Tab-separated table of C-alpha atoms and ligand atoms in Angstrom:
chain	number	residue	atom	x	y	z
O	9	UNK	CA	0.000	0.000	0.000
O	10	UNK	CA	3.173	2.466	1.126
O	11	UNK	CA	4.648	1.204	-1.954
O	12	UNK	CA	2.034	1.907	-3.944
O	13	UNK	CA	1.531	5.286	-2.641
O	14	UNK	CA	5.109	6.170	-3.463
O	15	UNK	CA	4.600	5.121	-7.013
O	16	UNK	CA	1.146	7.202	-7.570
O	17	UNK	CA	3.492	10.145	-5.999
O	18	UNK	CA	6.488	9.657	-8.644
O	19	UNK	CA	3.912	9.171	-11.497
O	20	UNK	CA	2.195	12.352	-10.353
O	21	UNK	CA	5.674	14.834	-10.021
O	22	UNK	CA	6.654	12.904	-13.965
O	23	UNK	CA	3.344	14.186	-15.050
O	24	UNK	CA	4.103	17.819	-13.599
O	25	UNK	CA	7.565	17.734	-14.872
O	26	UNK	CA	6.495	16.904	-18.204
O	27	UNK	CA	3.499	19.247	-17.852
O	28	UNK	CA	5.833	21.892	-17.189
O	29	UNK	CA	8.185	21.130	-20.376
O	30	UNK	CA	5.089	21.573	-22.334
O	31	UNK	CA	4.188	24.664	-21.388
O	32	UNK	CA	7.742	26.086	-21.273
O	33	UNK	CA	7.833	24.704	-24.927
O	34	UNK	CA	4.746	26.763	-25.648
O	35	UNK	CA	5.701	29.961	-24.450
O	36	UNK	CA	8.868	29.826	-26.105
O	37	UNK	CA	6.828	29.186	-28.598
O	38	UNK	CA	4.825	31.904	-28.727
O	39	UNK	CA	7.269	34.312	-28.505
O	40	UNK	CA	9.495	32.403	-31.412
O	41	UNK	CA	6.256	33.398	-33.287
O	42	UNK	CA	5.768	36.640	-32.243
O	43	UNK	CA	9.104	37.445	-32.798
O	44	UNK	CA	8.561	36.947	-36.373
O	45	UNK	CA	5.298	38.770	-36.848
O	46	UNK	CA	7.406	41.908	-35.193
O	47	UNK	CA	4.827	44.400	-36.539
O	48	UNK	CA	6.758	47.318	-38.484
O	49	UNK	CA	6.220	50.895	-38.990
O	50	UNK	CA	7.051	51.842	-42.720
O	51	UNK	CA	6.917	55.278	-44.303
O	52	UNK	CA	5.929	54.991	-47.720
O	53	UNK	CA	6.486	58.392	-50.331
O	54	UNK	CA	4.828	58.197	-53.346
O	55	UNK	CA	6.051	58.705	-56.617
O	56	UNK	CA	3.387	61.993	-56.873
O	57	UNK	CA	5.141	63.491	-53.624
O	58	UNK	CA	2.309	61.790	-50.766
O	59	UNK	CA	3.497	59.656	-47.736
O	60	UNK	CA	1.752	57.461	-45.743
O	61	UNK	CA	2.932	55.200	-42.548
O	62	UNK	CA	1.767	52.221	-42.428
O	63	UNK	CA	2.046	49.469	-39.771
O	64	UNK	CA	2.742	45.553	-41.785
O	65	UNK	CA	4.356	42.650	-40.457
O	66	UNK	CA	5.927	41.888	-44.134
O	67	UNK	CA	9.537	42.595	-44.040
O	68	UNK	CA	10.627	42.690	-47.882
O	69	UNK	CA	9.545	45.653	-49.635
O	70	UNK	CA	7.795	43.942	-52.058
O	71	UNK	CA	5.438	41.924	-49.701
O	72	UNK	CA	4.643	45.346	-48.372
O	73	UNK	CA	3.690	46.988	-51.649
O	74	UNK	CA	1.783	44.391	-52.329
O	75	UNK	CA	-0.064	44.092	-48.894
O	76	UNK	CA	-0.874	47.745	-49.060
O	77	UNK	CA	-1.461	47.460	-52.860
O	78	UNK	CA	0.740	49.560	-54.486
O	79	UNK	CA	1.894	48.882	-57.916
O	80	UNK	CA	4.879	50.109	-59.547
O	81	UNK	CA	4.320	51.173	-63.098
O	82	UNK	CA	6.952	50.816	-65.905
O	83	UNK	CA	8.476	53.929	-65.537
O	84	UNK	CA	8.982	54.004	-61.906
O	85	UNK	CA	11.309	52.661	-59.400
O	86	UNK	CA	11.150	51.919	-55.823
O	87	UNK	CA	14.340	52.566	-53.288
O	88	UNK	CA	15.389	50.648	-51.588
O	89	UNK	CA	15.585	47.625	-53.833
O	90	UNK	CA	11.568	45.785	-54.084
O	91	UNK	CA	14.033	42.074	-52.640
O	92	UNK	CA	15.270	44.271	-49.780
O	93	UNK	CA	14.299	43.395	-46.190
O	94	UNK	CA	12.829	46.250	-44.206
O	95	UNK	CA	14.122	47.278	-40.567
O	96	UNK	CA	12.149	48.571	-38.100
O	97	UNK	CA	11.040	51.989	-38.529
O	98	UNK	CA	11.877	51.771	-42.252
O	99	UNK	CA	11.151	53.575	-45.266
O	100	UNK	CA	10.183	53.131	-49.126
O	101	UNK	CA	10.728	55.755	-51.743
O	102	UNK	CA	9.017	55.434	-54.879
O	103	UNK	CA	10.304	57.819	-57.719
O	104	UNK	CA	9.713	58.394	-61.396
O	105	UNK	CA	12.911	56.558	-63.215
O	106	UNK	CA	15.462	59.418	-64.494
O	107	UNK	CA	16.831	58.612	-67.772
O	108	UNK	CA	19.906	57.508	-66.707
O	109	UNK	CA	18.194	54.685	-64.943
O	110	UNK	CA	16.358	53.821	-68.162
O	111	UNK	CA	19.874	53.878	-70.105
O	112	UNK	CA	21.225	51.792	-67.270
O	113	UNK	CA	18.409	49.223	-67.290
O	114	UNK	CA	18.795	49.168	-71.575
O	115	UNK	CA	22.531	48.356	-70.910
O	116	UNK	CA	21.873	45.795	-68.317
O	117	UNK	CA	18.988	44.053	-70.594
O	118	UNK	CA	21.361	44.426	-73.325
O	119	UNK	CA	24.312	42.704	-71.870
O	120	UNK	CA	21.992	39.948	-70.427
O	121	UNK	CA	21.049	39.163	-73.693
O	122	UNK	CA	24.141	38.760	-75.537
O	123	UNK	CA	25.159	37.029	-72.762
O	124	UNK	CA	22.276	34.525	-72.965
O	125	UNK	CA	20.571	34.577	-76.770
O	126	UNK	CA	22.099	36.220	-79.530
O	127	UNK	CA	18.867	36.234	-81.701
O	128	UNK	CA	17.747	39.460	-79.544
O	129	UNK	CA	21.181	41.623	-79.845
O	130	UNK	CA	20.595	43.570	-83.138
O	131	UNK	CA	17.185	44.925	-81.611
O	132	UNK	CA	18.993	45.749	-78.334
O	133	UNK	CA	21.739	47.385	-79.888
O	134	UNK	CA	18.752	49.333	-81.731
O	135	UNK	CA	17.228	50.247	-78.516
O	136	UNK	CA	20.667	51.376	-76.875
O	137	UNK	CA	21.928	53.173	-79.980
O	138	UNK	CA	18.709	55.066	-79.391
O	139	UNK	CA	18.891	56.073	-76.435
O	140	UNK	CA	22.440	57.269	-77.379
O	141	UNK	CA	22.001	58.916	-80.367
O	142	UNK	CA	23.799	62.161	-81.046
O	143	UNK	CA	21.557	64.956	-82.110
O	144	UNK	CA	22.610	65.998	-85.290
O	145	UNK	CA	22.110	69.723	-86.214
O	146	UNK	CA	21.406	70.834	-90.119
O	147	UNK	CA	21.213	74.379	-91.246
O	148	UNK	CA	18.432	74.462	-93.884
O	149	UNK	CA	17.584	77.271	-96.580
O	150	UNK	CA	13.953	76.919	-98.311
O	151	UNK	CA	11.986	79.565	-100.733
O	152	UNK	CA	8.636	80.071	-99.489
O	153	UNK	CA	5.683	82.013	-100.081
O	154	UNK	CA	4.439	85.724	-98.577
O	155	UNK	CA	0.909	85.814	-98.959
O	156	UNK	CA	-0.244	89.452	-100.466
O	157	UNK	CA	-2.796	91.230	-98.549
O	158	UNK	CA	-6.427	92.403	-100.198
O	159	UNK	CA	-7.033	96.291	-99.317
O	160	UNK	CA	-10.650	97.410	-99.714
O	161	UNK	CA	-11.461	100.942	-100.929
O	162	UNK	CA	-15.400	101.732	-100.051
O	163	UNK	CA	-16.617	104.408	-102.678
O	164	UNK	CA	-19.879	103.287	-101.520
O	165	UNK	CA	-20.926	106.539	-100.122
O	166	UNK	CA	-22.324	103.817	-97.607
O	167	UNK	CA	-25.074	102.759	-100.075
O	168	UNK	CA	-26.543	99.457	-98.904
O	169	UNK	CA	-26.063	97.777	-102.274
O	170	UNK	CA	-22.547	97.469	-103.333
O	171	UNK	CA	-21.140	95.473	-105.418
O	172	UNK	CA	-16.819	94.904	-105.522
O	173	UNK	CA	-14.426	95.399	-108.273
O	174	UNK	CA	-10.963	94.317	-108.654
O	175	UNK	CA	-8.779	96.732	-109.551
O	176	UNK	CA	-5.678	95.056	-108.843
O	177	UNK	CA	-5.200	91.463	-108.954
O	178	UNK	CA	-2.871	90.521	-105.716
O	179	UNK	CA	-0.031	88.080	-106.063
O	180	UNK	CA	2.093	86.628	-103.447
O	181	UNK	CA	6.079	87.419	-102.669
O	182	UNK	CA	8.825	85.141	-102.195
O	183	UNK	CA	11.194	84.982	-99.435
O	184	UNK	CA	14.242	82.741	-98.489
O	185	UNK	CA	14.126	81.358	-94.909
O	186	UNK	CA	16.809	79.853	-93.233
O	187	UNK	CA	16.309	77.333	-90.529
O	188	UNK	CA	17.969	75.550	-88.133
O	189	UNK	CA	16.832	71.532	-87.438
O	190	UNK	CA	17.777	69.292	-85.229
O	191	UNK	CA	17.410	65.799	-85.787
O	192	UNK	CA	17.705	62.689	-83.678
O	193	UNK	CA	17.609	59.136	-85.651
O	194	UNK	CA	16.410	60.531	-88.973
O	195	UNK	CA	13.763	62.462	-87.582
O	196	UNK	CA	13.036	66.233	-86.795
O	197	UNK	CA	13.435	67.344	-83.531
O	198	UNK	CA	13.423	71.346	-83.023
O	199	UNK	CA	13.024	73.339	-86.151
O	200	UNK	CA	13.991	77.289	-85.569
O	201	UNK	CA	14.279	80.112	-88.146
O	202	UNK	CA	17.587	81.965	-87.952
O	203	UNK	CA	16.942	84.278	-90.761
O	204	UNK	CA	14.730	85.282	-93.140
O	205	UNK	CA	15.019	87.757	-96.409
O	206	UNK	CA	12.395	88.639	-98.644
O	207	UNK	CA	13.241	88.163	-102.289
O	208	UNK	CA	9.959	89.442	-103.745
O	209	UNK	CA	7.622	92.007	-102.234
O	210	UNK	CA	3.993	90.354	-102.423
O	211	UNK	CA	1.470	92.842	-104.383
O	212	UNK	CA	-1.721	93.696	-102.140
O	213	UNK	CA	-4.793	92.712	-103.959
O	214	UNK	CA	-6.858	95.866	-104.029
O	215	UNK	CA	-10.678	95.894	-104.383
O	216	UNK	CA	-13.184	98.702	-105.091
O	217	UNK	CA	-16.587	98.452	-103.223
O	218	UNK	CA	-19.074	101.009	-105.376
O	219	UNK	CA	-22.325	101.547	-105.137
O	220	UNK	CA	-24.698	99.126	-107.390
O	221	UNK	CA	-26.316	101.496	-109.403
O	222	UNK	CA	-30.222	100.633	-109.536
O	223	UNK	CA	-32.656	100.339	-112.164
O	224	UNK	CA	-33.467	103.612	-112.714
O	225	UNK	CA	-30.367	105.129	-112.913
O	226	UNK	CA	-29.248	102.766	-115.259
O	227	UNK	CA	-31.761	102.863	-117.516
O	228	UNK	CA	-31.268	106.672	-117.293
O	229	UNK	CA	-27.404	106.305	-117.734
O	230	UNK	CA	-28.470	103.741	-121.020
O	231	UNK	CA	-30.680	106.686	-122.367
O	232	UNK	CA	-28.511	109.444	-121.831
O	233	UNK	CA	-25.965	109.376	-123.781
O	234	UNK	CA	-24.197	112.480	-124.575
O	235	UNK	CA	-26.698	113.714	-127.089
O	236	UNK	CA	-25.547	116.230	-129.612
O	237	UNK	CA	-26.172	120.103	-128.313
O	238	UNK	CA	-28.454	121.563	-129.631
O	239	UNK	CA	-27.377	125.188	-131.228
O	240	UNK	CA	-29.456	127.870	-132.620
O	241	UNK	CA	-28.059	130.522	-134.342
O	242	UNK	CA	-31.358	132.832	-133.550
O	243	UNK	CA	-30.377	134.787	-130.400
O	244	UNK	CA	-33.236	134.828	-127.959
O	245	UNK	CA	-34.102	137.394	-125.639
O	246	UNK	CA	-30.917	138.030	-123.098
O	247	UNK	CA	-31.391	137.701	-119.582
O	248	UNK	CA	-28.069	138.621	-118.179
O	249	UNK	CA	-24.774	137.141	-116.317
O	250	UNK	CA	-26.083	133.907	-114.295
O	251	UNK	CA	-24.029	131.672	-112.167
O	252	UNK	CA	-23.405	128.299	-113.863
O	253	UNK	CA	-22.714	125.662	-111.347
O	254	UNK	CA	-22.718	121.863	-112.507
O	255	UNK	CA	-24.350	118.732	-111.110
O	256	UNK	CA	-24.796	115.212	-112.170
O	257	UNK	CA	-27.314	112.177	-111.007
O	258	UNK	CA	-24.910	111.224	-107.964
O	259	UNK	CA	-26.199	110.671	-104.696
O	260	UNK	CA	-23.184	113.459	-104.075
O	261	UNK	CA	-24.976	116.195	-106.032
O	262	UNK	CA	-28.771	114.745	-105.901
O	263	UNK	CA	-29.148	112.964	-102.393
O	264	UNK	CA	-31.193	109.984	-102.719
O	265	UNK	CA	-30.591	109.609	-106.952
O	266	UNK	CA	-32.954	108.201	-108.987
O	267	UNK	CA	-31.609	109.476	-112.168
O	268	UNK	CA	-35.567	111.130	-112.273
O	269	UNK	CA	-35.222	114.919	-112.968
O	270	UNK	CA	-37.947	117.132	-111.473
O	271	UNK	CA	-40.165	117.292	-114.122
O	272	UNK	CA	-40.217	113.588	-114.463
O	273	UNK	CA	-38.034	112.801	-117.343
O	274	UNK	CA	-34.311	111.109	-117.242
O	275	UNK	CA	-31.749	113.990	-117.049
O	276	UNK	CA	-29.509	113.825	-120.220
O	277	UNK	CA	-26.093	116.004	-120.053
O	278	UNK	CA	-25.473	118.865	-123.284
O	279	UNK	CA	-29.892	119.133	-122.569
O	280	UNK	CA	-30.881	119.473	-119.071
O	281	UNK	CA	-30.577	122.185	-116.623
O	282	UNK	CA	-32.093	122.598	-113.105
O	283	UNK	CA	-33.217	126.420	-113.279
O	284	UNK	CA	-35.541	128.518	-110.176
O	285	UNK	CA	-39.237	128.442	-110.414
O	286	UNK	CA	-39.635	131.586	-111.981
O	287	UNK	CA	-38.632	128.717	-115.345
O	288	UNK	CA	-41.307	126.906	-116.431
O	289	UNK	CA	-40.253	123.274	-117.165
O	290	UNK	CA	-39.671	123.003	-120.907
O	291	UNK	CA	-38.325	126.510	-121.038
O	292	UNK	CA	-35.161	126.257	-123.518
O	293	UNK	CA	-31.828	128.630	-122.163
O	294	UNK	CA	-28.986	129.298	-124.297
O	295	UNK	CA	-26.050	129.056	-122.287
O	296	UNK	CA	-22.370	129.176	-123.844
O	297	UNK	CA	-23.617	129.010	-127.596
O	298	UNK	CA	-25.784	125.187	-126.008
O	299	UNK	CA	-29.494	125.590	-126.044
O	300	UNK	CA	-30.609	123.620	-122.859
O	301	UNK	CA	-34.122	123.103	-121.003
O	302	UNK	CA	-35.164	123.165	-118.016
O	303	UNK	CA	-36.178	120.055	-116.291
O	304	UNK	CA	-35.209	120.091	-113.081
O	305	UNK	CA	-34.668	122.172	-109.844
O	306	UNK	CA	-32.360	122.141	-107.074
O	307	UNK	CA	-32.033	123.468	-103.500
O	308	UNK	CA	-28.863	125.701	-104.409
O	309	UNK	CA	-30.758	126.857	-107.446
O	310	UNK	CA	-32.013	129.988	-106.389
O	311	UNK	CA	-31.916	133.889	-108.060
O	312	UNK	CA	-29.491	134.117	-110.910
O	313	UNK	CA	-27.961	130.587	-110.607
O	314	UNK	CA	-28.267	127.562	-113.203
O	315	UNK	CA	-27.274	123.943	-112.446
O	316	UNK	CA	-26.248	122.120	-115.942
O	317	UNK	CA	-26.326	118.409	-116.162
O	318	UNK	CA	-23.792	116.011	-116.856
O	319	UNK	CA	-23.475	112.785	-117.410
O	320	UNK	CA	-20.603	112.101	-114.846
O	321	UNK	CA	-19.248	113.511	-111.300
O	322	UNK	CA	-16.157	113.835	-112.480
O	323	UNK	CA	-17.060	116.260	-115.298
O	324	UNK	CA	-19.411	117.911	-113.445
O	325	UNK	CA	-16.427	118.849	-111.165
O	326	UNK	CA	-14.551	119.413	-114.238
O	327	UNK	CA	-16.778	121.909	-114.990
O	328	UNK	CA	-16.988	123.691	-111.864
O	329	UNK	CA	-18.760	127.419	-111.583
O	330	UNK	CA	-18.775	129.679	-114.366
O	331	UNK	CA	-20.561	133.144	-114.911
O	332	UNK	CA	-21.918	133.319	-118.640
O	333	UNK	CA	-24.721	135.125	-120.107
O	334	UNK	CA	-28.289	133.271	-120.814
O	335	UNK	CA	-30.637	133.971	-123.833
O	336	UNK	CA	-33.773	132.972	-123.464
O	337	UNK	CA	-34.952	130.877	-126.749
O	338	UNK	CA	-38.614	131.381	-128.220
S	158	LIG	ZN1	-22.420	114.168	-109.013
């Protein structure tokens, strides 16, 4: 019974002993584990300038990208090194690749692949000679064209209907530019103009907006063409020295011209005359050796004053004032 007792006691202190063991073993176990899920505190900066810190328990900076998912584009690069293992309190940079890094990572595929297939090396040597090409500069000298500008002369009189005439048909200059180019593998680059000289003045086109005559007037114009004077030999009964001004069916000398004299009929130059009331219309004048009649009247045509028609402004102005004696014919 003793004996027995004494071997229930060692069983029991094995059990404890081994008990013990196994929860030793745990706890060391436990913190084994925890050592290695160490939680971190990373600053990431982004390649657009933001930072963010973020708490992982991934140690290479790739795991860590990815756990947070970031992905790297083509054209950027991440410091330090994606294989690197992070320290505590670390930090991740990701930047836009400089050229130099894209040169460097041309060379390095390059090399590679010599090193390992030859089929590939003529379209890596492409790629590198590219990225190293010299800019070539060219000086080039070409003729080109000055457009001529179109100047408008309105002798409209601001009529609403006008129609345009050419009076001079433009035509474009020349000149002889000289440019510098810069190419790069065949192909233009920068193009700049150094100098410039003109070797032919371009001619300005120049156009002549007039007044579209209307119906009546033209009709009137049509019918009065310069008819012949009409002369009398017979001298009528003298009225003394008038003043002889000159008009024609402008807008200028009439207003608003419809080409209609006063008395209704067209005005025809060497035959009509604008005379004061006192003249019946139909009342012939001999003016200057010319027997007129009078057809119309006029503002300015008061007292001794006479307006004679022509067919034209221009030799109405001709014409100007005159004093000259009128005869009035029977
Ligand atoms: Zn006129």
């Amino acid at each position: 019974m003793l004996k027995h007792k004494d071997d229930e006691k060692a069983s029991i202190s094995l059990k404890r002993i081994l008990g013990i063991c196994l929860i030793f073993l745990f706890i060391s176990g436990i913190c084994v584990f925890a050592a290695n899920k160490q939680v971190r505190n990373v600053k990431i900066t982004l390649a657009n300038g933001c930072q963010m810190n973020v708490v992982t328990s991934k140690t290479k900076v790739a795991d860590i990208l990815d756990e947070k998912h970031i992905i790297l584009l083509p054209e950027e690069k991440v410091t330090p090194d994606e294989n690197t293992t992070i320290g505590v309190d670390g930090e991740i940079v990701i930047s836009e690749k400089s050229a130099q890094d894209e040169v460097s990572e041309m060379v390095s595929q390059n090399t590679e692949t010599t090193n390992n297939a030859e089929n590939n090396t003529d379209l890596n040597i492409d790629t590198i000679s590219q990225a190293y090409s010299p800019i070539t500069e060219k000086i080039e000298v070409k003729e080109e064209a000055i457009p001529f500008e179109t100047v408008t002369k309105n002798v409209a009189n601001g009529s609403s209907e006008t129609q345009d005439k050419v009076l001079q048909e433009g035509k474009e200059g020349k000149k002889q530019v000289t440019y510098k180019v810069k190419y790069q593998n065949n192909t233009e680059i920068e193009r700049k103009e150094i100098s410039s000289v003109v070797l032919e003045e371009p001619v300005d086109k120049v156009v002549q907006v007039r007044a579209v005559t209307n119906r009546s007037s033209r009709s009137s114009s049509s019918s009065t063409k310069v008819s012949a004077p009409e002369t009398t030999s017979a001298s009528g009964i003298s009225l003394g020295r008038y003043r002889i001004t000159a008009y024609c069916g402008c807008a200028l000398c009439c207003g608003k011209s419809t080409g209609r004299t006063a008395s209704g009929t067209y005005a025809r130059a060497n035959h009509t005359i604008a005379a004061p009331g006192n003249f019946a219309f139909g009342t012939k004048l001999k003016i200057n050796g010319i027997v007129y009649t009078v057809e119309d009247r006029g503002g300015a045509v008061k007292g001794k004053t006479i307006d004679v028609y022509f067919n034209s402004h221009s030799a109405a102005l001709a014409f100007g004032t005159k004093y000259a004696n009128v005869e009035l014919i029977k």
